[in-house]
Tab-separated table of C-alpha atoms in Angstrom:
chain	number	residue	atom	x	y	z
N	1	MET	CA	1.564	64.815	-1.323
N	2	VAL	CA	4.712	63.043	-2.577
N	3	CYS	CA	4.881	59.312	-1.958
N	4	GLY	CA	8.242	57.653	-1.556
N	5	PRO	CA	9.285	54.352	-3.101
N	6	VAL	CA	7.618	51.193	-1.811
N	7	VAL	CA	9.891	49.460	0.682
N	8	ARG	CA	9.570	45.701	0.633
N	9	THR	CA	10.994	43.138	2.979
N	10	GLN	CA	13.442	40.545	1.718
N	11	GLU	CA	10.713	37.926	2.047
N	12	GLN	CA	8.342	39.988	-0.119
N	13	GLU	CA	11.032	40.537	-2.744
N	14	ARG	CA	11.687	36.799	-2.950
N	15	LEU	CA	7.984	35.985	-3.252
N	16	LEU	CA	7.506	38.518	-6.062
N	17	ALA	CA	10.579	37.118	-7.823
N	18	TRP	CA	9.233	33.543	-7.657
N	19	VAL	CA	5.837	34.647	-8.977
N	20	TYR	CA	7.367	36.714	-11.777
N	21	LEU	CA	9.524	33.796	-12.943
N	22	SER	CA	6.564	31.422	-12.810
N	23	ARG	CA	4.625	33.734	-15.138
N	24	VAL	CA	7.570	34.070	-17.516
N	25	LEU	CA	8.411	30.355	-17.790
N	26	GLN	CA	4.978	28.734	-17.344
N	27	GLY	CA	6.352	25.262	-16.818
N	28	PRO	CA	9.518	23.361	-15.931
N	29	CYS	CA	12.862	24.799	-16.981
N	30	ALA	CA	15.998	23.063	-15.747
N	31	PRO	CA	18.397	25.874	-16.808
N	32	LEU	CA	16.406	28.450	-14.837
N	33	SER	CA	16.216	26.168	-11.800
N	34	ALA	CA	19.990	25.854	-11.989
N	35	LEU	CA	20.359	29.642	-12.232
N	36	VAL	CA	18.129	30.169	-9.185
N	37	GLU	CA	20.176	27.628	-7.252
N	38	ARG	CA	23.396	29.376	-8.243
N	39	VAL	CA	22.553	33.061	-7.734
N	40	GLY	CA	19.273	33.127	-5.788
N	41	VAL	CA	15.749	33.836	-6.961
N	42	VAL	CA	15.893	37.649	-6.728
N	43	GLU	CA	19.061	37.889	-8.799
N	44	ALA	CA	17.721	35.309	-11.269
N	45	ALA	CA	14.569	37.404	-11.755
N	46	ARG	CA	16.688	40.504	-12.357
N	47	ALA	CA	18.796	38.637	-14.917
N	48	VAL	CA	15.671	37.498	-16.764
N	49	ARG	CA	14.186	41.009	-16.825
N	50	GLU	CA	17.411	42.509	-18.148
N	51	CYS	CA	18.187	39.559	-20.438
N	52	GLU	CA	21.590	38.959	-18.867
N	53	LEU	CA	21.254	35.255	-19.507
N	54	PRO	CA	23.097	32.287	-20.979
N	55	ASP	CA	21.911	31.100	-24.383
N	56	SER	CA	19.979	28.211	-22.822
N	57	LEU	CA	17.615	30.697	-21.158
N	58	ARG	CA	17.223	33.388	-23.795
N	59	GLY	CA	14.716	31.423	-25.851
N	60	PRO	CA	12.499	30.159	-23.004
N	61	THR	CA	12.239	33.626	-21.417
N	62	GLU	CA	12.105	35.867	-24.489
N	63	GLN	CA	8.339	35.795	-25.074
N	64	ARG	CA	7.170	36.821	-21.590
N	65	ARG	CA	10.127	38.349	-19.735
N	66	GLY	CA	8.559	41.806	-20.109
N	67	ILE	CA	5.363	40.696	-18.358
N	68	ASP	CA	5.644	41.485	-14.661
N	69	ARG	CA	2.250	41.168	-12.993
N	70	ALA	CA	3.416	39.429	-9.839
N	71	GLU	CA	1.535	41.738	-7.476
N	72	ARG	CA	-1.698	41.354	-9.463
N	73	ASP	CA	-1.277	37.567	-9.521
N	74	LEU	CA	-0.898	37.513	-5.749
N	75	GLU	CA	-3.949	39.744	-5.310
N	76	LEU	CA	-5.973	37.467	-7.581
N	77	MET	CA	-4.957	34.380	-5.614
N	78	ASP	CA	-5.898	36.139	-2.404
N	79	ARG	CA	-9.374	36.888	-3.801
N	80	LEU	CA	-9.704	33.239	-4.806
N	81	GLY	CA	-8.748	32.150	-1.314
N	82	GLY	CA	-5.587	30.582	-2.712
N	83	ARG	CA	-1.871	31.002	-2.260
N	84	VAL	CA	1.496	30.513	-3.910
N	85	VAL	CA	3.721	27.852	-2.382
N	86	THR	CA	7.423	28.477	-3.066
N	87	PRO	CA	10.593	26.579	-2.121
N	88	ASP	CA	10.987	29.135	0.696
N	89	ASP	CA	7.800	27.951	2.416
N	90	PRO	CA	7.639	25.292	5.158
N	91	GLU	CA	4.729	23.833	3.163
N	92	TRP	CA	6.989	23.085	0.175
N	93	PRO	CA	7.380	19.268	-0.242
N	94	ALA	CA	11.137	19.479	-0.708
N	95	TRP	CA	11.851	15.812	-0.094
N	96	ARG	CA	9.446	14.966	-2.926
N	97	MET	CA	10.937	17.506	-5.307
N	98	VAL	CA	14.558	16.492	-4.801
N	99	GLY	CA	14.011	13.488	-7.075
N	100	LEU	CA	13.088	15.737	-10.001
N	101	SER	CA	16.096	17.982	-9.457
N	102	GLN	CA	18.428	14.986	-9.638
N	103	LEU	CA	17.207	13.742	-13.026
N	104	ASP	CA	19.179	14.366	-16.198
N	105	ALA	CA	17.580	17.359	-17.907
N	106	THR	CA	19.482	16.656	-21.132
N	107	ARG	CA	17.591	13.375	-21.427
N	108	ASP	CA	14.208	14.983	-20.826
N	109	PRO	CA	13.758	18.788	-20.739
N	110	GLY	CA	10.795	18.354	-18.419
N	111	ALA	CA	12.984	16.867	-15.693
N	112	ALA	CA	12.922	19.854	-13.363
N	113	ALA	CA	11.090	20.742	-10.192
N	114	PRO	CA	8.388	23.406	-10.538
N	115	LEU	CA	9.443	26.925	-9.655
N	116	VAL	CA	6.321	27.412	-7.517
N	117	LEU	CA	2.968	25.730	-7.025
N	118	TRP	CA	-0.255	27.730	-7.119
N	119	ALA	CA	-2.722	26.240	-4.666
N	120	ARG	CA	-6.359	26.422	-3.592
N	121	GLY	CA	-7.574	24.504	-0.589
N	122	PRO	CA	-7.080	24.214	3.177
N	123	LEU	CA	-4.669	21.271	3.238
N	124	SER	CA	-0.924	21.638	3.710
N	125	LEU	CA	0.820	20.392	0.588
N	126	LEU	CA	3.650	18.947	2.667
N	127	ALA	CA	1.455	17.165	5.211
N	128	SER	CA	-1.081	15.855	2.696
N	129	SER	CA	1.611	14.331	0.473
N	130	GLU	CA	3.336	12.434	3.290
N	131	ARG	CA	1.430	9.242	2.467
N	132	ALA	CA	-0.104	9.531	-0.973
N	133	LEU	CA	-0.953	7.428	-3.993
N	134	ALA	CA	-1.416	8.705	-7.534
N	135	VAL	CA	-4.384	7.106	-9.292
N	136	VAL	CA	-4.616	7.578	-13.063
N	137	GLY	CA	-6.153	5.834	-16.018
N	138	ALA	CA	-8.497	5.955	-18.951
N	139	ARG	CA	-10.651	9.002	-19.582
N	140	CYS	CA	-13.211	6.792	-21.317
N	141	SER	CA	-13.361	4.349	-18.423
N	142	THR	CA	-15.709	1.381	-18.358
N	143	GLY	CA	-18.067	0.389	-15.580
N	144	TYR	CA	-15.483	-2.180	-14.496
N	145	GLY	CA	-12.747	0.471	-14.310
N	146	GLU	CA	-14.897	2.878	-12.324
N	147	GLN	CA	-15.939	0.156	-9.880
N	148	VAL	CA	-12.346	-0.993	-9.298
N	149	THR	CA	-11.143	2.600	-8.939
N	150	ALA	CA	-13.846	3.430	-6.397
N	151	GLU	CA	-13.249	0.280	-4.348
N	152	ILE	CA	-9.440	0.480	-4.202
N	153	THR	CA	-9.338	4.244	-3.762
N	154	GLY	CA	-12.013	4.087	-1.080
N	155	ASP	CA	-10.058	1.425	0.834
N	156	LEU	CA	-6.850	3.464	0.666
N	157	ALA	CA	-8.601	6.710	1.589
N	158	ALA	CA	-10.221	5.027	4.592
N	159	ARG	CA	-6.730	4.044	5.769
N	160	GLY	CA	-5.506	7.624	5.681
N	161	TRP	CA	-3.903	7.782	2.250
N	162	THR	CA	-4.119	10.943	0.174
N	163	ILE	CA	-5.318	10.395	-3.392
N	164	VAL	CA	-3.487	12.387	-6.080
N	165	SER	CA	-4.862	12.633	-9.610
N	166	GLY	CA	-5.443	14.993	-12.513
N	167	ALA	CA	-9.205	15.721	-12.265
N	168	ALA	CA	-9.796	14.382	-15.786
N	169	PHE	CA	-12.818	12.398	-16.905
N	170	GLY	CA	-12.962	8.695	-16.155
N	171	VAL	CA	-10.576	7.158	-13.625
N	172	ASP	CA	-9.254	10.499	-12.349
N	173	GLY	CA	-12.665	11.869	-11.468
N	174	THR	CA	-13.779	8.577	-9.918
N	175	ALA	CA	-10.674	8.497	-7.705
N	176	HIS	CA	-11.249	12.050	-6.452
N	177	ARG	CA	-14.927	11.373	-5.743
N	178	ALA	CA	-14.152	8.189	-3.820
N	179	ALA	CA	-11.708	10.080	-1.606
N	180	LEU	CA	-14.203	12.892	-1.020
N	181	ALA	CA	-16.897	10.371	-0.129
N	182	CYS	CA	-14.619	8.964	2.588
N	183	GLY	CA	-13.747	12.408	3.905
N	184	ALA	CA	-10.134	11.702	2.945
N	185	PRO	CA	-7.633	14.199	1.520
N	186	THR	CA	-7.288	14.437	-2.237
N	187	ILE	CA	-5.065	16.567	-4.464
N	188	ALA	CA	-5.998	17.570	-8.018
N	189	VAL	CA	-3.044	18.567	-10.195
N	190	LEU	CA	-4.107	20.761	-13.118
N	191	ALA	CA	-2.530	21.521	-16.489
N	192	CYS	CA	-3.936	25.068	-16.372
N	193	GLY	CA	-4.305	27.874	-13.846
N	194	VAL	CA	-6.134	26.986	-10.626
N	195	ASP	CA	-8.707	29.671	-11.388
N	196	ARG	CA	-9.883	27.609	-14.368
N	197	SER	CA	-11.988	24.454	-14.413
N	198	TYR	CA	-10.604	21.845	-16.771
N	199	PRO	CA	-12.515	19.977	-17.915
N	200	VAL	CA	-15.371	22.470	-17.614
N	201	ALA	CA	-17.786	19.668	-16.721
N	202	HIS	CA	-15.704	19.072	-13.575
N	203	ALA	CA	-16.151	22.612	-12.247
N	204	ARG	CA	-18.277	21.378	-9.334
N	205	LEU	CA	-15.834	18.561	-8.534
N	206	LEU	CA	-12.888	20.977	-8.492
N	207	THR	CA	-14.842	23.345	-6.241
N	208	GLN	CA	-15.479	20.475	-3.820
N	209	ILE	CA	-11.799	19.518	-3.835
N	210	ALA	CA	-10.753	23.129	-3.236
N	211	GLU	CA	-13.085	23.317	-0.249
N	212	VAL	CA	-11.613	20.345	1.627
N	213	GLY	CA	-8.485	19.218	-0.236
N	214	LEU	CA	-6.049	20.837	-2.641
N	215	VAL	CA	-6.156	22.004	-6.251
N	216	ILE	CA	-2.652	22.819	-7.449
N	217	SER	CA	-0.804	23.793	-10.620
N	218	GLU	CA	2.592	25.082	-11.637
N	219	TYR	CA	0.849	27.389	-14.122
N	220	PRO	CA	-0.189	30.920	-13.061
N	221	PRO	CA	-3.816	32.049	-12.953
N	222	GLY	CA	-5.470	32.479	-16.323
N	223	VAL	CA	-3.148	30.093	-18.201
N	224	PRO	CA	-5.226	27.703	-20.350
N	225	ALA	CA	-4.525	23.986	-20.623
N	226	ARG	CA	-2.290	23.075	-23.560
N	227	LYS	CA	-1.234	19.676	-24.856
N	228	HIS	CA	2.343	19.811	-23.556
N	229	HIS	CA	1.092	20.973	-20.151
N	230	PHE	CA	-0.468	17.568	-19.528
N	231	LEU	CA	2.853	15.769	-19.992
N	232	ALA	CA	4.496	18.181	-17.549
N	233	ARG	CA	1.546	17.777	-15.167
N	234	ASN	CA	2.070	13.996	-15.163
N	235	ARG	CA	5.527	14.335	-13.622
N	236	LEU	CA	4.031	16.295	-10.703
N	237	ILE	CA	1.361	13.660	-10.131
N	238	ALA	CA	4.114	11.033	-9.895
N	239	THR	CA	6.346	13.276	-7.780
N	240	LEU	CA	3.754	14.017	-5.102
N	241	ALA	CA	2.937	10.361	-4.431
N	242	ASP	CA	4.583	7.249	-3.023
N	243	GLY	CA	3.522	5.285	-6.091
N	244	VAL	CA	1.392	5.420	-9.245
N	245	LEU	CA	-1.604	3.146	-9.765
N	246	VAL	CA	-3.061	2.736	-13.260
N	247	VAL	CA	-6.643	1.512	-13.541
N	248	GLU	CA	-7.512	0.923	-17.178
N	249	ALA	CA	-5.320	2.337	-19.908
N	250	GLY	CA	-5.539	2.052	-23.649
N	251	LEU	CA	-2.518	1.270	-25.766
N	252	ARG	CA	-1.661	4.972	-26.185
N	253	SER	CA	-2.910	6.157	-22.803
N	254	GLY	CA	-1.294	9.188	-21.193
N	255	ALA	CA	-1.178	7.157	-17.978
N	256	ARG	CA	1.881	5.406	-19.382
N	257	ASN	CA	3.683	8.759	-19.354
N	258	THR	CA	2.923	9.100	-15.641
N	259	VAL	CA	4.306	5.586	-15.100
N	260	LYS	CA	7.468	6.614	-16.934
N	261	TRP	CA	7.977	9.466	-14.485
N	262	ALA	CA	7.283	7.201	-11.522
N	263	ARG	CA	9.975	4.775	-12.662
N	264	ARG	CA	12.501	7.557	-13.206
N	265	LEU	CA	11.799	8.901	-9.747
N	266	GLY	CA	12.112	5.497	-8.122
N	267	ARG	CA	8.404	5.275	-7.268
N	268	PRO	CA	6.629	1.928	-7.695
N	269	ALA	CA	4.358	1.718	-10.731
N	270	LEU	CA	1.288	-0.476	-10.287
N	271	ALA	CA	-1.439	-1.587	-12.680
N	272	VAL	CA	-4.795	-3.295	-12.307
N	273	PRO	CA	-5.499	-5.997	-14.908
N	274	GLY	CA	-8.790	-6.075	-16.759
N	275	PRO	CA	-10.672	-8.442	-19.069
N	276	ILE	CA	-8.410	-9.697	-21.855
N	277	THR	CA	-11.092	-8.645	-24.329
N	278	SER	CA	-11.183	-5.042	-23.114
N	279	ALA	CA	-9.409	-2.409	-25.216
N	280	SER	CA	-9.459	-0.176	-22.132
N	281	SER	CA	-7.039	-2.517	-20.339
N	282	VAL	CA	-4.575	-3.218	-23.146
N	283	GLY	CA	-2.167	-0.584	-21.835
N	284	CYS	CA	-2.228	-2.054	-18.308
N	285	HIS	CA	-1.601	-5.551	-19.637
N	286	ARG	CA	1.290	-4.348	-21.764
N	287	MET	CA	2.930	-2.494	-18.853
N	288	ILE	CA	2.591	-5.580	-16.659
N	289	ARG	CA	3.917	-7.926	-19.350
N	290	GLU	CA	6.920	-5.688	-20.149
N	291	GLY	CA	7.821	-5.137	-16.504
N	292	GLU	CA	6.893	-1.467	-16.401
N	293	ALA	CA	4.275	-1.988	-13.687
N	294	LEU	CA	3.447	-4.545	-11.014
N	295	LEU	CA	0.101	-6.299	-11.063
N	296	VAL	CA	-2.119	-5.379	-8.113
N	297	SER	CA	-5.773	-6.051	-7.394
N	298	ARG	CA	-6.459	-4.684	-3.898
N	299	ALA	CA	-5.421	-2.011	-1.433
N	300	GLU	CA	-3.261	-4.326	0.693
N	301	GLU	CA	-1.030	-5.155	-2.272
N	302	ILE	CA	-0.650	-1.463	-3.073
N	303	ILE	CA	0.331	-0.629	0.506
N	304	ASP	CA	2.941	-3.413	0.433
N	305	GLU	CA	4.588	-1.808	-2.587
N	306	ALA	CA	4.060	1.904	-1.938
N	307	GLY	CA	4.360	2.164	1.827
N	308	PRO	CA	5.888	5.495	2.886
N	309	LEU	CA	9.587	5.910	3.550
N	310	GLN	CA	10.411	6.106	7.257
N	311	LEU	CA	13.654	7.072	8.955
N	312	SER	CA	14.715	4.461	11.496
N	313	LEU	CA	15.082	5.916	14.984
N	314	PRO	CA	17.369	4.656	17.730
N	315	SER	CA	15.732	2.628	20.485
N	316	ASP	CA	18.552	2.948	22.985
N	317	SER	CA	17.763	5.875	25.269
N	318	ALA	CA	21.468	6.343	25.975
N	319	HIS	CA	21.912	7.610	22.441
N	320	THR	CA	20.828	10.964	21.086
N	321	PRO	CA	18.161	11.019	18.324
N	322	GLY	CA	20.689	12.213	15.766
N	323	ASP	CA	22.939	9.161	16.219
N	324	ALA	CA	20.861	7.134	13.753
N	325	LEU	CA	21.222	9.726	10.998
N	326	THR	CA	23.759	9.737	8.199
N	327	GLY	CA	24.739	11.985	5.306
N	328	ASP	CA	22.948	15.301	4.838
N	329	GLU	CA	20.359	14.429	7.502
N	330	ALA	CA	23.086	14.123	10.132
N	331	LEU	CA	24.743	17.381	9.042
N	332	VAL	CA	21.520	19.387	9.119
N	333	TYR	CA	20.391	17.945	12.448
N	334	ALA	CA	23.790	18.682	13.990
N	335	ALA	CA	23.588	22.288	12.740
N	336	LEU	CA	20.378	22.888	14.708
N	337	PRO	CA	21.077	24.432	18.133
N	338	ALA	CA	20.064	22.644	21.326
N	339	VAL	CA	18.088	25.756	22.252
N	340	GLY	CA	16.463	28.096	19.725
N	341	SER	CA	15.950	27.783	15.991
N	342	ARG	CA	17.525	28.523	12.643
N	343	GLN	CA	16.295	29.393	9.163
N	344	PRO	CA	17.254	27.134	6.205
N	345	VAL	CA	19.761	29.725	4.919
N	346	GLU	CA	21.502	29.764	8.315
N	347	LEU	CA	21.570	25.971	8.407
N	348	ALA	CA	23.113	25.860	4.946
N	349	GLN	CA	25.899	28.152	6.150
N	350	HIS	CA	26.549	26.095	9.277
N	351	CYS	CA	26.663	22.681	7.586
N	352	ASP	CA	28.194	23.814	4.271
N	353	LEU	CA	25.401	22.411	2.115
N	354	PRO	CA	23.465	24.056	-0.753
N	355	PRO	CA	20.158	25.609	0.415
N	356	ALA	CA	18.201	23.215	-1.814
N	357	ALA	CA	19.818	20.209	-0.128
N	358	VAL	CA	18.917	21.595	3.293
N	359	ARG	CA	15.298	22.205	2.253
N	360	ALA	CA	15.090	18.628	0.947
N	361	VAL	CA	16.315	17.193	4.251
N	362	LEU	CA	14.173	19.241	6.654
N	363	PRO	CA	10.784	17.621	5.814
N	364	ALA	CA	12.277	14.123	6.185
N	365	LEU	CA	13.610	14.994	9.643
N	366	GLU	CA	10.224	16.483	10.496
N	367	LEU	CA	8.465	13.292	9.393
N	368	ALA	CA	10.797	11.346	11.683
N	369	GLY	CA	9.673	13.510	14.595
N	370	LEU	CA	13.130	14.979	15.184
N	371	ILE	CA	12.454	18.607	14.258
N	372	ALA	CA	9.614	21.077	13.767
N	373	SER	CA	9.213	24.656	12.548
N	374	ASP	CA	7.427	27.882	13.397
N	375	HIS	CA	7.752	31.553	12.426
N	376	SER	CA	11.271	31.688	13.902
N	377	GLY	CA	12.643	28.761	11.897
N	378	TRP	CA	13.425	25.075	12.446
N	379	PHE	CA	14.183	23.581	15.862
N	380	ARG	CA	14.812	20.230	17.511
N	381	THR	CA	11.903	18.440	19.165
N	382	SER	CA	13.764	15.656	20.968
N	383	GLY	CA	15.912	16.140	24.064
N	384	SER	CA	15.966	19.934	23.847
N	385	SER	CA	14.087	22.881	25.245
N	386	ARG	CA	13.003	25.949	23.372
N	387	GLY	CA	14.483	29.349	23.981
N	388	ASP	CA	14.469	32.789	22.449
N	389	GLY	CA	18.053	32.702	21.286
N	390	ARG	CA	19.344	31.180	18.092
C-alpha cells in the first residue's frame, strides 16, 4: 500500500513552524521576531531551515537549525497535558507582549517577545494575566521576608489578583504557596522546559501549580535551566504582570534585573523595606533610595500603584461603544462587522495595520467588554447581533 504525502492545514503548518523556531532559537531573538513579522512564520521557518538568512540570524540559528522535532514536541506536550501557546492563539496575551516588541533590541538583545510559550495548567494565559502582580525576592529569605510575602500575597490573592513568580526557593516559593492556599490563580515562569522541575526540590509545588494554575516557559521540553535563561525569564515575569513587587533582595539580587525590565516596560516597581541591619534587605533599600522602586508595606498600597489598565467607556447611550476609542483600537473595532466575525489577518487587511498590532489591540478591546471571540473569529458584543456571515 502506497501512502501519499501528509496534507496539513494552514493552521497546522503555522503551529509546526512556531514550534520548530522555538526549538532552534531557545530564547528571545529580536531579528527573528522581525523576520516573522515581515514574511510570516511559515516562510521564516523555511528560511531558517535553508539558511537563507541575514547575517544577524546566521549565528543564532546555526547550531540547531537542522533539528526539526516539532511533531514530537507537540506529542510530548499532549502526553504531559500541556500545550503550546502561539501569537496565533486567542489565549496569547498580546497586549502584554507589545511592550517587549517596542523596546530597543540594540540596547538589550533580550528585548524581544517570546516566539511561543509552552504551558501546563488549566488557566487561560490571557485571562489569568489580566490583573496580576509579579512577586520576586531573595532565594535565601528570612522569616521576616517569608511572613511579609505570605501576608501581602495572600491579601492580593484574596482580592482576585494572579500571582506571577519564578518558582525559586525563598520569596518565589512562598508567594506561589500563599496564592495556592487562597485558591487564587498563580503562574510559575520557568527558565527550563515545563517538563522539568527546577529546582528539583520544588517538584511537588510545580505539580500543584500545574494542576490549578499555570507553569509556563519559552523553552521547549527537555531544555535544562542555564544561567542566561534566568535573565531572559525575568523579562517575562515583568511582562505578564501589572507591576513587580520585591520582598527582600541582597545587594546583587537577581530581583533587581526583574525591576529593570519592569521599568523599561512602564510597569511600577515596588519594594518592601526590611530591618536596616538585614543583609537580605539591602537591595530593596538601595532600589528605594535610588528611585528604582516605590516603598510599599501592604496590599492596598500595591493596588494603588499597580491597578490594571482600563479603557474608558462612553456613558451616553446615544453614542456607539466605539466612539470612545482612538488610534489602533478605533481602527480595529471599526473593521469588525456589525454581524458576523473576522479573523485577525482579515482585520489587518481591512484596517491597514500589521497583524501584530491587531493582535495587541484585540485583548484590550475584549477586556473593555466590546468584543469577544470563538472558533469563527472576533466579533462585537455591544449593539450587534451575531450571524453566520462575515
